[in-house]
């Protein structure tokens, strides 16, 4: 039976059926997308998180429209573009936490004495840890943090993928991990994309913090634990599952549960077999994702065309926002501003916009700095 009733609640395949009420749906969408737990995730991750507990007709389309029209997402997230050159994916590890990637997010505003985030990611499961560091971090403090937060939970990795940061090239760091039988896989000179996993994670983490702290950037430290939980329980398209499930063989306990059944406790053997099957599926999904990325890496994308009267968002990063209103913390500033109306097309690749009188920048922008604004969001407008 697809529909069942348990404890007075209507379930569809053990998912709570949501009444056809716009207010109730809006409340669920807000909780699972714009809250700290939702993390302003993308369409697929938001769908996966909501579908795990709820059901209503056409819910995927409703979620897609809500995420696309979220003004905070449109302004805070950077646009993904295909880089030049062929991709060179690293080999997929055989075991969890035997190959890790590490990087640092620097330039953050001081928050409770910290201004740097050390990011460590398991290259197989994508499970990650975020560790705050002080501005003047050293090879010794980083090594101590790695032992305290990573080694105590997962052991010593066989290899670490990193870029050419001064911390990783220091003699102390090299000596410490040489004693543990660990080698540093340095990225090729002028090709930091070798460490693509941590760079992609950094973008997600910065987006999360930007969405929730752009009005109070110095509060980012308090959000790190929730950011780590959000990332590790969010669905990853390339893996086909959440990092939590990839590592532990099950999903993380949810805050809301409906229709829980008192099933028999699985045997240890069944659990291990299930765990191996999950890892095999994970590796298969990652290989397929790598093949797709490699085949699409050199494909060109058609540039967008805007018409007079269209509403667009403007990316000010090339100007470093010096000519606009002064931003105290550039790292957590919004990436896009607006929306603004297109007044006219200038030449073949530029557009003149209707900017506010207070704006101190030229109103003509290259098309690469613009993106379509999707209306319907009720979040507050972020001015220049």
GROMACS .gro file of C-alpha atoms in nm:
model
  384
    1UNK     CA    1   0.000   0.000   0.000
    2UNK     CA    2   0.133   0.341  -0.094
    3UNK     CA    3  -0.082   0.530   0.155
    4UNK     CA    4  -0.107   0.432   0.522
    5UNK     CA    5  -0.235   0.590   0.842
    6UNK     CA    6  -0.021   0.577   1.155
    7UNK     CA    7  -0.105   0.753   1.480
    8UNK     CA    8  -0.362   0.962   1.299
    9UNK     CA    9  -0.115   1.080   1.033
   10UNK     CA   10  -0.150   1.010   0.660
   11UNK     CA   11   0.172   0.871   0.514
   12UNK     CA   12   0.280   0.808   0.157
   13UNK     CA   13   0.555   0.546   0.148
   14UNK     CA   14   0.630   0.632   0.512
   15UNK     CA   15   0.657   1.004   0.428
   16UNK     CA   16   0.421   1.252   0.595
   17UNK     CA   17   0.162   1.379   0.346
   18UNK     CA   18   0.146   1.758   0.351
   19UNK     CA   19  -0.200   1.918   0.309
   20UNK     CA   20  -0.260   2.128  -0.002
   21UNK     CA   21  -0.197   2.448   0.191
   22UNK     CA   22   0.040   2.714   0.050
   23UNK     CA   23   0.116   2.838   0.401
   24UNK     CA   24   0.219   2.495   0.529
   25UNK     CA   25   0.430   2.425   0.221
   26UNK     CA   26   0.593   2.767   0.252
   27UNK     CA   27   0.677   2.695   0.617
   28UNK     CA   28   0.841   2.363   0.524
   29UNK     CA   29   1.034   2.519   0.235
   30UNK     CA   30   1.156   2.799   0.458
   31UNK     CA   31   1.266   2.560   0.732
   32UNK     CA   32   1.448   2.324   0.495
   33UNK     CA   33   1.609   2.588   0.274
   34UNK     CA   34   1.655   2.926   0.441
   35UNK     CA   35   1.720   2.809   0.798
   36UNK     CA   36   2.064   2.725   0.936
   37UNK     CA   37   1.987   2.356   0.882
   38UNK     CA   38   1.876   2.413   0.523
   39UNK     CA   39   2.185   2.621   0.454
   40UNK     CA   40   2.043   2.781   0.137
   41UNK     CA   41   2.137   2.458  -0.041
   42UNK     CA   42   2.078   2.409  -0.413
   43UNK     CA   43   1.774   2.252  -0.576
   44UNK     CA   44   1.880   1.886  -0.563
   45UNK     CA   45   2.005   1.898  -0.204
   46UNK     CA   46   1.692   2.077  -0.085
   47UNK     CA   47   1.472   1.825  -0.266
   48UNK     CA   48   1.662   1.533  -0.111
   49UNK     CA   49   1.633   1.679   0.240
   50UNK     CA   50   1.257   1.750   0.216
   51UNK     CA   51   1.169   1.426   0.034
   52UNK     CA   52   1.328   1.227   0.314
   53UNK     CA   53   1.039   1.324   0.542
   54UNK     CA   54   0.749   1.478   0.346
   55UNK     CA   55   0.536   1.425   0.037
   56UNK     CA   56   0.296   1.637  -0.162
   57UNK     CA   57   0.195   1.646  -0.527
   58UNK     CA   58   0.438   1.831  -0.757
   59UNK     CA   59   0.673   1.891  -0.464
   60UNK     CA   60   0.987   1.878  -0.680
   61UNK     CA   61   0.859   2.161  -0.898
   62UNK     CA   62   0.753   2.364  -0.593
   63UNK     CA   63   1.096   2.320  -0.434
   64UNK     CA   64   1.274   2.406  -0.759
   65UNK     CA   65   1.078   2.730  -0.801
   66UNK     CA   66   1.130   2.829  -0.437
   67UNK     CA   67   1.507   2.778  -0.452
   68UNK     CA   68   1.540   2.951  -0.790
   69UNK     CA   69   1.350   3.255  -0.658
   70UNK     CA   70   1.540   3.285  -0.330
   71UNK     CA   71   1.697   3.632  -0.347
   72UNK     CA   72   1.963   3.550  -0.086
   73UNK     CA   73   2.081   3.255  -0.300
   74UNK     CA   74   2.084   3.463  -0.617
   75UNK     CA   75   2.296   3.731  -0.451
   76UNK     CA   76   2.524   3.516  -0.234
   77UNK     CA   77   2.619   3.233  -0.469
   78UNK     CA   78   2.878   3.257  -0.742
   79UNK     CA   79   2.796   3.139  -1.092
   80UNK     CA   80   2.970   2.819  -1.194
   81UNK     CA   81   3.163   2.833  -1.522
   82UNK     CA   82   3.352   2.559  -1.702
   83UNK     CA   83   3.730   2.612  -1.668
   84UNK     CA   84   3.964   2.588  -1.966
   85UNK     CA   85   4.173   2.274  -2.013
   86UNK     CA   86   4.098   1.907  -1.970
   87UNK     CA   87   4.014   1.775  -1.627
   88UNK     CA   88   4.262   1.538  -1.461
   89UNK     CA   89   4.064   1.367  -1.183
   90UNK     CA   90   4.262   1.211  -0.900
   91UNK     CA   91   4.225   0.833  -0.847
   92UNK     CA   92   3.929   0.732  -0.632
   93UNK     CA   93   4.053   0.603  -0.292
   94UNK     CA   94   3.985   0.244  -0.186
   95UNK     CA   95   3.905   0.311   0.182
   96UNK     CA   96   3.755   0.591   0.385
   97UNK     CA   97   3.989   0.851   0.537
   98UNK     CA   98   4.302   0.707   0.376
   99UNK     CA   99   4.325   0.998   0.129
  100UNK     CA  100   4.227   1.347   0.239
  101UNK     CA  101   4.233   1.695   0.090
  102UNK     CA  102   4.315   1.999   0.301
  103UNK     CA  103   4.291   2.371   0.246
  104UNK     CA  104   4.247   2.699   0.431
  105UNK     CA  105   3.983   2.969   0.401
  106UNK     CA  106   4.157   3.293   0.493
  107UNK     CA  107   4.064   3.659   0.506
  108UNK     CA  108   3.758   3.609   0.725
  109UNK     CA  109   3.661   3.875   0.980
  110UNK     CA  110   3.788   3.811   1.332
  111UNK     CA  111   3.532   3.598   1.515
  112UNK     CA  112   3.606   3.507   1.877
  113UNK     CA  113   3.979   3.528   1.803
  114UNK     CA  114   3.967   3.322   1.481
  115UNK     CA  115   3.992   3.439   1.120
  116UNK     CA  116   4.089   3.121   0.933
  117UNK     CA  117   3.907   2.792   0.869
  118UNK     CA  118   4.105   2.472   0.812
  119UNK     CA  119   3.903   2.245   0.584
  120UNK     CA  120   3.974   1.871   0.579
  121UNK     CA  121   3.777   1.643   0.346
  122UNK     CA  122   3.783   1.266   0.298
  123UNK     CA  123   3.828   1.223  -0.076
  124UNK     CA  124   3.614   0.908  -0.092
  125UNK     CA  125   3.306   0.985   0.118
  126UNK     CA  126   3.334   1.368   0.099
  127UNK     CA  127   3.286   1.377   0.478
  128UNK     CA  128   3.448   1.697   0.606
  129UNK     CA  129   3.561   1.876   0.919
  130UNK     CA  130   3.590   2.253   0.966
  131UNK     CA  131   3.844   2.372   1.224
  132UNK     CA  132   3.886   2.738   1.319
  133UNK     CA  133   4.240   2.877   1.331
  134UNK     CA  134   4.395   3.207   1.434
  135UNK     CA  135   4.531   3.448   1.174
  136UNK     CA  136   4.895   3.371   1.252
  137UNK     CA  137   4.858   2.995   1.221
  138UNK     CA  138   5.180   2.794   1.205
  139UNK     CA  139   5.282   2.446   1.102
  140UNK     CA  140   5.281   2.342   1.466
  141UNK     CA  141   4.930   2.475   1.544
  142UNK     CA  142   4.792   2.320   1.226
  143UNK     CA  143   4.954   1.984   1.305
  144UNK     CA  144   4.813   1.994   1.658
  145UNK     CA  145   4.466   2.078   1.525
  146UNK     CA  146   4.491   1.796   1.271
  147UNK     CA  147   4.581   1.547   1.543
  148UNK     CA  148   4.306   1.675   1.776
  149UNK     CA  149   4.021   1.689   1.524
  150UNK     CA  150   4.108   1.439   1.249
  151UNK     CA  151   4.353   1.175   1.369
  152UNK     CA  152   4.164   1.105   1.693
  153UNK     CA  153   3.852   1.021   1.489
  154UNK     CA  154   3.984   0.870   1.166
  155UNK     CA  155   4.350   0.780   1.213
  156UNK     CA  156   4.652   0.886   1.007
  157UNK     CA  157   4.578   0.917   0.633
  158UNK     CA  158   4.804   0.766   0.370
  159UNK     CA  159   4.814   1.082   0.163
  160UNK     CA  160   4.712   1.447   0.181
  161UNK     CA  161   4.626   1.653  -0.125
  162UNK     CA  162   4.714   2.016  -0.077
  163UNK     CA  163   4.831   2.319  -0.269
  164UNK     CA  164   5.162   2.496  -0.216
  165UNK     CA  165   5.076   2.677   0.103
  166UNK     CA  166   5.367   2.781   0.326
  167UNK     CA  167   5.229   2.561   0.604
  168UNK     CA  168   5.250   2.244   0.396
  169UNK     CA  169   5.602   2.315   0.274
  170UNK     CA  170   5.747   2.380   0.616
  171UNK     CA  171   6.008   2.136   0.744
  172UNK     CA  172   5.814   2.072   1.062
  173UNK     CA  173   5.501   1.963   0.874
  174UNK     CA  174   5.699   1.744   0.634
  175UNK     CA  175   5.892   1.584   0.920
  176UNK     CA  176   5.581   1.522   1.131
  177UNK     CA  177   5.398   1.333   0.861
  178UNK     CA  178   5.706   1.158   0.732
  179UNK     CA  179   5.732   0.993   1.073
  180UNK     CA  180   5.370   0.880   1.034
  181UNK     CA  181   5.428   0.739   0.685
  182UNK     CA  182   5.229   1.014   0.512
  183UNK     CA  183   5.330   1.187   0.189
  184UNK     CA  184   5.213   1.524   0.061
  185UNK     CA  185   5.073   1.516  -0.292
  186UNK     CA  186   5.161   1.870  -0.398
  187UNK     CA  187   4.954   2.019  -0.677
  188UNK     CA  188   5.134   2.095  -1.003
  189UNK     CA  189   5.277   2.446  -1.023
  190UNK     CA  190   5.023   2.698  -1.153
  191UNK     CA  191   4.750   2.434  -1.146
  192UNK     CA  192   4.576   2.461  -0.806
  193UNK     CA  193   4.274   2.277  -0.953
  194UNK     CA  194   4.456   1.957  -0.856
  195UNK     CA  195   4.301   2.020  -0.516
  196UNK     CA  196   3.956   2.070  -0.666
  197UNK     CA  197   3.760   1.894  -0.393
  198UNK     CA  198   3.864   2.127  -0.113
  199UNK     CA  199   3.820   2.429  -0.341
  200UNK     CA  200   3.464   2.322  -0.420
  201UNK     CA  201   3.395   2.263  -0.052
  202UNK     CA  202   3.538   2.606   0.033
  203UNK     CA  203   3.289   2.762  -0.206
  204UNK     CA  204   3.000   2.578  -0.037
  205UNK     CA  205   3.118   2.673   0.312
  206UNK     CA  206   3.171   3.039   0.221
  207UNK     CA  207   2.825   3.045   0.061
  208UNK     CA  208   2.669   2.900   0.378
  209UNK     CA  209   2.838   3.154   0.605
  210UNK     CA  210   2.761   3.439   0.366
  211UNK     CA  211   2.390   3.355   0.361
  212UNK     CA  212   2.360   3.367   0.739
  213UNK     CA  213   2.619   3.624   0.848
  214UNK     CA  214   2.621   3.896   0.582
  215UNK     CA  215   2.457   4.132   0.835
  216UNK     CA  216   2.689   4.024   1.118
  217UNK     CA  217   3.002   3.871   0.960
  218UNK     CA  218   3.185   3.838   1.292
  219UNK     CA  219   2.941   3.568   1.404
  220UNK     CA  220   3.067   3.303   1.160
  221UNK     CA  221   3.257   3.105   1.425
  222UNK     CA  222   2.933   3.011   1.606
  223UNK     CA  223   2.792   2.869   1.282
  224UNK     CA  224   3.083   2.634   1.206
  225UNK     CA  225   2.935   2.327   1.385
  226UNK     CA  226   2.600   2.373   1.208
  227UNK     CA  227   2.777   2.432   0.877
  228UNK     CA  228   2.969   2.105   0.919
  229UNK     CA  229   2.648   1.917   1.002
  230UNK     CA  230   2.470   2.073   0.703
  231UNK     CA  231   2.746   1.983   0.459
  232UNK     CA  232   2.785   1.624   0.581
  233UNK     CA  233   2.409   1.555   0.575
  234UNK     CA  234   2.342   1.724   0.239
  235UNK     CA  235   2.295   1.510  -0.072
  236UNK     CA  236   2.599   1.513  -0.304
  237UNK     CA  237   2.513   1.460  -0.669
  238UNK     CA  238   2.850   1.306  -0.762
  239UNK     CA  239   2.836   1.057  -0.474
  240UNK     CA  240   2.464   0.986  -0.507
  241UNK     CA  241   2.424   1.009  -0.129
  242UNK     CA  242   2.515   1.219   0.173
  243UNK     CA  243   2.872   1.208   0.313
  244UNK     CA  244   2.725   1.088   0.644
  245UNK     CA  245   2.569   0.782   0.479
  246UNK     CA  246   2.881   0.716   0.275
  247UNK     CA  247   3.091   0.708   0.592
  248UNK     CA  248   2.856   0.538   0.841
  249UNK     CA  249   2.632   0.332   0.614
  250UNK     CA  250   2.313   0.508   0.726
  251UNK     CA  251   2.159   0.852   0.727
  252UNK     CA  252   2.199   1.086   1.023
  253UNK     CA  253   1.911   1.084   1.275
  254UNK     CA  254   1.652   1.343   1.175
  255UNK     CA  255   1.489   1.596   1.403
  256UNK     CA  256   1.143   1.491   1.280
  257UNK     CA  257   1.037   1.128   1.251
  258UNK     CA  258   0.706   0.979   1.145
  259UNK     CA  259   0.592   0.617   1.139
  260UNK     CA  260   0.905   0.468   1.292
  261UNK     CA  261   0.882   0.088   1.289
  262UNK     CA  262   1.027  -0.138   1.555
  263UNK     CA  263   1.229  -0.350   1.312
  264UNK     CA  264   1.463  -0.628   1.421
  265UNK     CA  265   1.816  -0.517   1.498
  266UNK     CA  266   2.036  -0.614   1.201
  267UNK     CA  267   2.324  -0.849   1.264
  268UNK     CA  268   2.681  -0.725   1.246
  269UNK     CA  269   2.737  -0.932   0.932
  270UNK     CA  270   2.435  -0.779   0.759
  271UNK     CA  271   2.554  -0.433   0.856
  272UNK     CA  272   2.903  -0.492   0.718
  273UNK     CA  273   2.764  -0.633   0.393
  274UNK     CA  274   2.537  -0.332   0.360
  275UNK     CA  275   2.828  -0.101   0.436
  276UNK     CA  276   3.044  -0.263   0.165
  277UNK     CA  277   2.758  -0.235  -0.083
  278UNK     CA  278   2.721   0.136  -0.006
  279UNK     CA  279   3.093   0.197  -0.060
  280UNK     CA  280   3.085   0.004  -0.389
  281UNK     CA  281   2.787   0.211  -0.504
  282UNK     CA  282   2.964   0.529  -0.391
  283UNK     CA  283   3.275   0.448  -0.597
  284UNK     CA  284   3.060   0.366  -0.899
  285UNK     CA  285   2.874   0.696  -0.865
  286UNK     CA  286   3.200   0.890  -0.832
  287UNK     CA  287   3.348   0.726  -1.142
  288UNK     CA  288   3.036   0.810  -1.341
  289UNK     CA  289   3.043   1.170  -1.213
  290UNK     CA  290   3.410   1.203  -1.309
  291UNK     CA  291   3.335   1.079  -1.660
  292UNK     CA  292   3.054   1.332  -1.699
  293UNK     CA  293   3.271   1.618  -1.572
  294UNK     CA  294   3.556   1.522  -1.804
  295UNK     CA  295   3.331   1.497  -2.111
  296UNK     CA  296   3.170   1.834  -2.035
  297UNK     CA  297   3.484   2.023  -1.936
  298UNK     CA  298   3.556   2.170  -2.280
  299UNK     CA  299   3.201   2.237  -2.392
  300UNK     CA  300   3.120   2.603  -2.450
  301UNK     CA  301   2.813   2.760  -2.301
  302UNK     CA  302   2.589   2.995  -2.491
  303UNK     CA  303   2.591   3.346  -2.348
  304UNK     CA  304   2.265   3.480  -2.211
  305UNK     CA  305   2.078   3.752  -2.394
  306UNK     CA  306   1.885   4.019  -2.206
  307UNK     CA  307   1.607   4.242  -2.334
  308UNK     CA  308   1.514   4.596  -2.238
  309UNK     CA  309   1.309   4.581  -1.920
  310UNK     CA  310   1.459   4.252  -1.794
  311UNK     CA  311   1.567   4.240  -1.430
  312UNK     CA  312   1.924   4.128  -1.366
  313UNK     CA  313   2.172   4.091  -1.080
  314UNK     CA  314   2.518   4.249  -1.099
  315UNK     CA  315   2.846   4.093  -0.991
  316UNK     CA  316   3.085   4.355  -0.855
  317UNK     CA  317   3.383   4.131  -0.779
  318UNK     CA  318   3.602   4.264  -1.066
  319UNK     CA  319   3.578   4.607  -0.906
  320UNK     CA  320   3.651   4.458  -0.563
  321UNK     CA  321   3.356   4.666  -0.445
  322UNK     CA  322   3.579   4.969  -0.385
  323UNK     CA  323   3.368   5.194  -0.606
  324UNK     CA  324   3.044   5.085  -0.440
  325UNK     CA  325   2.947   5.129  -0.077
  326UNK     CA  326   3.240   5.025   0.144
  327UNK     CA  327   3.207   4.665   0.266
  328UNK     CA  328   3.374   4.593   0.597
  329UNK     CA  329   3.423   4.225   0.523
  330UNK     CA  330   3.473   4.141   0.156
  331UNK     CA  331   3.497   3.766   0.218
  332UNK     CA  332   3.138   3.746   0.342
  333UNK     CA  333   2.995   4.022   0.123
  334UNK     CA  334   2.724   3.934  -0.126
  335UNK     CA  335   2.849   3.829  -0.470
  336UNK     CA  336   2.558   3.985  -0.662
  337UNK     CA  337   2.355   4.300  -0.606
  338UNK     CA  338   2.019   4.420  -0.729
  339UNK     CA  339   1.799   4.340  -0.905
  340UNK     CA  340   1.827   4.623  -1.159
  341UNK     CA  341   1.636   4.693  -1.480
  342UNK     CA  342   1.806   4.663  -1.819
  343UNK     CA  343   1.775   4.998  -1.999
  344UNK     CA  344   1.956   4.920  -2.322
  345UNK     CA  345   2.208   4.694  -2.492
  346UNK     CA  346   2.543   4.863  -2.557
  347UNK     CA  347   2.736   4.704  -2.841
  348UNK     CA  348   2.724   4.324  -2.854
  349UNK     CA  349   2.829   4.217  -2.504
  350UNK     CA  350   2.735   4.499  -2.266
  351UNK     CA  351   2.420   4.637  -2.108
  352UNK     CA  352   2.322   4.965  -1.946
  353UNK     CA  353   2.134   4.924  -1.618
  354UNK     CA  354   1.907   5.150  -1.416
  355UNK     CA  355   2.119   5.194  -1.102
  356UNK     CA  356   2.012   5.392  -0.795
  357UNK     CA  357   2.118   5.756  -0.776
  358UNK     CA  358   2.349   5.674  -0.483
  359UNK     CA  359   2.556   5.430  -0.692
  360UNK     CA  360   2.907   5.553  -0.769
  361UNK     CA  361   2.986   5.313  -1.053
  362UNK     CA  362   2.932   5.327  -1.428
  363UNK     CA  363   2.593   5.182  -1.530
  364UNK     CA  364   2.729   4.977  -1.825
  365UNK     CA  365   2.836   4.617  -1.751
  366UNK     CA  366   2.978   4.331  -1.954
  367UNK     CA  367   2.734   4.043  -1.992
  368UNK     CA  368   2.966   3.813  -1.795
  369UNK     CA  369   2.896   4.023  -1.485
  370UNK     CA  370   2.519   3.985  -1.512
  371UNK     CA  371   2.277   3.704  -1.445
  372UNK     CA  372   1.902   3.671  -1.478
  373UNK     CA  373   1.698   3.760  -1.171
  374UNK     CA  374   1.424   3.511  -1.094
  375UNK     CA  375   1.138   3.694  -0.928
  376UNK     CA  376   0.907   3.592  -0.649
  377UNK     CA  377   1.147   3.600  -0.355
  378UNK     CA  378   1.043   3.801  -0.053
  379UNK     CA  379   1.387   3.836   0.109
  380UNK     CA  380   1.509   4.193   0.173
  381UNK     CA  381   1.675   4.379  -0.113
  382UNK     CA  382   2.055   4.408  -0.082
  383UNK     CA  383   2.159   4.749  -0.224
  384UNK     CA  384   2.490   4.857  -0.376
   0.00000   0.00000   0.00000
